[in-house]
Short mmCIF file of C-alpha atoms in Angstrom, two decimals:
data_model
loop_
_atom_site.label_atom_id
_atom_site.label_comp_id
_atom_site.label_asym_id
_atom_site.label_seq_id
_atom_site.Cartn_x
_atom_site.Cartn_y
_atom_site.Cartn_z
CA MET I 1123 -82.02 -20.97 19.96
CA LYS I 1124 -82.72 -23.24 23.79
CA CYS I 1125 -83.85 -21.05 26.79
CA ARG I 1126 -80.65 -21.63 28.41
CA ASP I 1127 -78.20 -20.28 25.50
CA ALA I 1128 -80.49 -17.43 25.15
CA LEU I 1129 -79.75 -16.24 28.76
CA TRP I 1130 -76.26 -16.54 28.44
CA TRP I 1131 -76.06 -14.57 25.36
CA ALA I 1132 -78.27 -12.32 27.85
CA LEU I 1133 -75.91 -12.40 30.31
CA LEU I 1134 -72.56 -11.87 28.79
CA LEU I 1135 -74.88 -8.50 26.44
CA LEU I 1136 -75.48 -7.24 29.95
CA ILE I 1137 -71.89 -7.18 31.74
CA GLY I 1138 -70.81 -5.76 28.42
CA PHE I 1139 -69.13 -8.94 26.96
CA LYS I 1140 -67.88 -8.21 23.29
CA ILE I 1141 -68.87 -10.56 21.08
CA ASP I 1142 -66.21 -11.76 18.26
CA ALA I 1143 -67.40 -10.11 15.64
CA THR I 1144 -67.31 -13.16 13.12
CA LEU I 1145 -70.68 -13.94 15.10
CA ASN I 1146 -72.35 -10.71 13.83
CA PRO I 1147 -71.46 -10.33 9.80
CA THR I 1148 -73.58 -6.89 9.93
CA GLU I 1149 -71.50 -5.38 12.30
CA MET I 1150 -67.91 -7.04 10.65
CA ASN I 1151 -68.81 -5.18 7.64
CA LYS I 1152 -69.99 -1.99 9.20
CA LEU I 1153 -67.09 0.76 8.40
CA ASP I 1154 -65.66 2.32 11.62
CA LEU I 1155 -63.41 5.96 9.99
CA THR I 1156 -62.10 6.27 13.86
CA LYS I 1157 -60.23 2.56 13.46
CA ALA I 1158 -59.68 2.95 9.56
CA PHE I 1159 -57.87 6.49 9.87
CA LYS I 1160 -56.50 5.56 13.17
CA SER I 1161 -54.05 8.49 12.83
CA TYR I 1162 -56.23 10.72 11.96
CA TYR I 1163 -58.52 10.72 15.60
CA THR I 1164 -55.27 9.84 17.26
CA ALA I 1165 -52.76 12.38 19.29
CA THR I 1166 -50.64 12.56 22.24
CA THR I 1167 -50.76 15.20 25.21
CA THR I 1168 -47.92 17.47 24.16
CA PRO I 1169 -47.58 19.32 20.77
CA GLN I 1170 -46.16 16.95 17.80
CA VAL I 1171 -46.43 17.85 14.04
CA ALA I 1172 -48.40 15.79 12.27
CA VAL I 1173 -49.57 15.50 8.27
CA ILE I 1174 -53.47 15.50 7.80
CA GLU I 1175 -54.58 13.29 4.51
CA LYS I 1176 -57.43 14.54 2.86
CA GLY I 1177 -61.11 13.40 3.58
CA LEU I 1178 -64.66 13.91 2.56
CA PHE I 1179 -66.76 15.75 5.61
CA LEU I 1180 -70.61 16.74 6.16
CA THR I 1181 -70.48 20.22 7.13
CA ILE I 1182 -72.64 23.37 8.32
CA ASN I 1183 -71.77 26.63 9.25
CA GLY I 1184 -72.69 29.47 12.09
CA LYS I 1185 -71.70 32.07 14.19
CA GLY I 1186 -72.12 32.08 17.29
CA ASP I 1187 -71.76 31.17 20.89
CA PRO I 1188 -71.55 27.07 20.82
CA ASN I 1189 -73.77 26.99 23.82
CA GLY I 1190 -76.78 29.26 21.80
CA ASP I 1191 -79.96 27.71 20.63
CA VAL I 1192 -78.84 28.71 16.64
CA TYR I 1193 -75.40 26.72 17.71
CA ALA I 1194 -77.92 23.18 18.83
CA GLU I 1195 -80.09 23.65 15.83
CA ASN I 1196 -77.00 23.38 13.34
CA LEU I 1197 -75.70 20.11 15.25
CA GLY I 1198 -78.97 18.74 15.09
CA ALA I 1199 -79.07 19.65 11.51
CA LEU I 1200 -75.55 18.27 10.50
CA TYR I 1201 -76.40 14.74 12.27
CA ALA I 1202 -79.89 14.32 10.68
CA VAL I 1203 -78.47 14.20 7.65
CA ALA I 1204 -75.58 12.27 8.37
CA TYR I 1205 -78.00 9.85 9.50
CA GLY I 1206 -80.02 9.47 6.79
CA ILE I 1207 -77.16 9.17 4.74
CA LYS I 1208 -75.69 6.23 6.75
CA PHE I 1209 -79.79 4.13 6.32
CA MET I 1210 -79.76 4.82 2.89
CA CYS I 1211 -75.56 3.49 2.68
CA LYS I 1212 -76.65 0.39 4.84
CA LYS I 1213 -79.23 -0.38 2.61
CA ALA I 1214 -76.64 -1.11 -0.18
CA ASP I 1215 -74.55 -2.63 2.33
CA LYS I 1216 -72.21 0.06 3.16
CA ASP I 1217 -73.27 0.81 6.55
CA PHE I 1218 -70.61 3.05 8.34
CA THR I 1219 -70.38 4.26 11.77
CA VAL I 1220 -71.55 8.11 11.92
CA SER I 1221 -67.90 9.28 13.09
CA LYS I 1222 -66.22 11.93 15.83
CA LEU I 1223 -67.84 15.45 15.78
CA GLU I 1224 -65.70 17.98 14.50
CA GLY I 1225 -65.25 21.72 14.45
CA PHE I 1226 -63.52 24.74 12.79
CA TRP I 1227 -63.26 27.99 14.46
CA TRP I 1228 -62.29 31.52 13.53
CA VAL I 1229 -63.11 35.35 14.10
CA GLU I 1230 -63.44 38.30 11.48
CA ASP I 1231 -61.13 40.50 13.35
CA THR I 1232 -57.14 38.83 13.63
CA SER I 1233 -56.26 41.70 15.13
CA VAL I 1234 -57.42 40.82 18.38
CA GLU I 1235 -56.46 37.69 20.13
CA PRO I 1236 -59.34 34.88 19.21
CA LEU I 1237 -60.25 34.21 23.08
CA LEU I 1238 -60.46 37.67 24.07
CA VAL I 1239 -63.57 38.27 20.93
CA PRO I 1240 -67.29 37.80 22.68
CA ARG I 1241 -68.45 34.19 21.77
CA SER I 1242 -71.21 35.72 20.03
CA GLU I 1243 -68.88 36.48 17.47
CA TRP I 1244 -67.01 33.20 16.76
CA TYR I 1245 -67.62 31.63 13.61
CA TYR I 1246 -68.11 28.19 12.97
CA GLU I 1247 -68.06 24.90 10.61
CA LEU I 1248 -69.07 21.94 12.17
CA ALA I 1249 -67.83 18.46 10.47
CA ILE I 1250 -68.62 14.77 10.39
CA ARG I 1251 -65.75 12.76 8.71
CA MET I 1252 -67.99 10.90 5.61
CA PRO I 1253 -66.57 7.34 3.69
CA ASP I 1254 -65.25 8.24 0.69
CA TYR I 1255 -67.96 6.09 -1.70
CA VAL I 1256 -71.00 9.02 0.45
CA THR I 1257 -72.11 11.17 -3.00
CA ARG I 1258 -73.73 14.02 -3.47
CA GLN I 1259 -77.02 12.28 -4.48
CA GLN I 1260 -77.25 10.64 -1.13
CA LEU I 1261 -76.11 14.19 0.43
CA SER I 1262 -79.30 15.73 -1.86
CA ALA I 1263 -81.64 13.11 -0.76
CA SER I 1264 -80.82 13.22 3.06
CA VAL I 1265 -81.50 16.83 3.22
CA LEU I 1266 -84.42 16.54 1.38
CA SER I 1267 -86.24 13.29 3.62
CA ALA I 1268 -84.97 15.74 6.49
CA GLU I 1269 -87.14 18.55 5.37
CA LYS I 1270 -90.06 16.83 4.94
CA LYS I 1271 -89.90 15.10 8.19
CA LYS I 1272 -88.92 18.26 10.62
CA GLN I 1273 -90.21 21.71 8.17
CA SER I 1274 -87.42 23.27 7.99
CA LEU I 1275 -85.21 24.74 5.08
CA LEU I 1276 -82.07 24.43 7.27
CA PHE I 1277 -80.89 21.11 6.38
CA ARG I 1278 -80.28 22.98 3.04
CA ASN I 1279 -76.64 24.19 4.91
CA VAL I 1280 -75.36 21.49 5.57
CA ASP I 1281 -72.87 20.69 2.95
CA LEU I 1282 -70.35 17.90 1.69
CA LYS I 1283 -67.09 18.84 1.18
CA THR I 1284 -62.95 17.80 0.61
CA LYS I 1285 -60.89 19.20 3.27
CA GLU I 1286 -57.02 18.58 3.34
CA GLU I 1287 -55.24 20.13 6.31
CA GLY I 1288 -51.87 18.97 5.50
CA LYS I 1289 -49.23 19.84 7.96
CA CYS I 1290 -50.30 20.87 11.53
CA ILE I 1291 -49.55 20.69 15.12
CA GLN I 1292 -51.70 18.80 17.13
CA LEU I 1293 -52.09 18.12 20.61
CA MET I 1294 -54.81 16.04 22.44
CA HIS I 1295 -56.61 18.61 25.04
CA LEU I 1296 -57.60 16.42 28.72
CA GLY I 1297 -60.23 18.06 30.77
CA PRO I 1298 -63.23 20.38 30.28
CA PHE I 1299 -63.32 22.84 27.20
CA SER I 1300 -62.73 25.94 30.26
CA GLU I 1301 -59.38 24.69 29.91
CA GLU I 1302 -57.89 25.15 26.33
CA PRO I 1303 -56.03 28.04 26.57
CA ALA I 1304 -53.08 26.58 28.51
CA SER I 1305 -53.15 23.82 25.74
CA LEU I 1306 -53.77 26.06 22.87
CA ALA I 1307 -50.94 27.99 24.79
CA LYS I 1308 -48.34 25.10 24.48
CA MET I 1309 -49.13 24.12 20.76
CA GLU I 1310 -48.52 28.27 20.17
CA GLU I 1311 -45.25 28.14 22.42
CA PHE I 1312 -43.97 24.55 19.94
CA MET I 1313 -44.70 26.56 16.77
CA HIS I 1314 -42.84 29.56 17.38
CA GLN I 1315 -40.05 27.07 18.31
CA GLN I 1316 -40.12 25.39 14.87
CA GLY I 1317 -40.70 28.44 13.15
CA PHE I 1318 -43.96 27.61 11.93
CA GLN I 1319 -46.88 29.99 11.00
CA MET I 1320 -50.90 29.45 11.11
CA ASN I 1321 -52.25 28.50 7.93
CA GLY I 1322 -55.91 27.49 8.39
CA ARG I 1323 -58.72 27.73 10.72
CA HIS I 1324 -58.32 26.44 14.62
CA HIS I 1325 -59.46 22.47 14.45
CA GLU I 1326 -61.29 20.31 17.25
CA ILE I 1327 -62.29 16.93 17.51
CA TYR I 1328 -64.16 15.76 20.26
CA LEU I 1329 -63.09 12.26 20.66
CA SER I 1330 -65.80 11.90 23.97
CA ASP I 1331 -69.21 12.60 24.14
CA TYR I 1332 -69.92 15.73 26.44
CA ARG I 1333 -73.46 15.45 27.23
CA LYS I 1334 -71.91 11.35 28.86
CA THR I 1335 -68.76 12.42 30.22
CA ALA I 1336 -67.38 13.97 33.20
CA PRO I 1337 -65.66 17.30 32.04
CA GLU I 1338 -62.25 15.88 33.74
CA LYS I 1339 -62.39 13.43 31.54
CA LEU I 1340 -63.05 14.71 28.15
CA LYS I 1341 -60.64 14.55 25.42
CA THR I 1342 -60.40 16.74 22.11
CA ILE I 1343 -57.87 16.86 20.19
CA LEU I 1344 -56.39 20.07 19.03
CA ARG I 1345 -54.88 21.19 15.52
CA HIS I 1346 -53.28 24.48 13.46
CA PRO I 1347 -52.49 23.84 10.45
CA VAL I 1348 -48.85 26.05 9.56
CA LYS I 1349 -46.75 26.41 7.33
#
């Protein structure tokens, strides 16, 4: 490529110009689950009923404050295994974009309003959606590789499982996590108006990277499985 052409392409990249996918075969063939399953990652700012299809997820379970060290360690383990699987798939020409982080939350004492339970007593299952072609063999290989690199058995807690929530009430929450109770109250009211009952764990999909996004600009899908 001539120097002039190289400078031109560099300028386009610097100003955020989106190059046509046909010019980048690798990117063109990469599976983006947020686009492939657009309805799964879409919600309105008012409560609505949605039917959620079956999907394959990488998961890890834990307990405690989401701002604590244990949560951070579990999150790191989940992403390490996810990227290990991604690189295996890339070598097999089945590359994919590691998808949005999700969390399923619950408490053991159902007689108490969940938000009144101390955060140290919260249970969670963190999840990242995987392509349907990911196998348990790839999971095992990624876990083993992460164990050798980090000298930790924590990665063995990562699992691969199928989830199907079915009928849900959902809402797009805009703003900081601390303001979620107002959105949850709207969902609760809508659920009762429709004659539904909870039928599973509270589910959140984090569309924004909270490390890089201002709290007031965060986007989080909130879901309640119902019956």
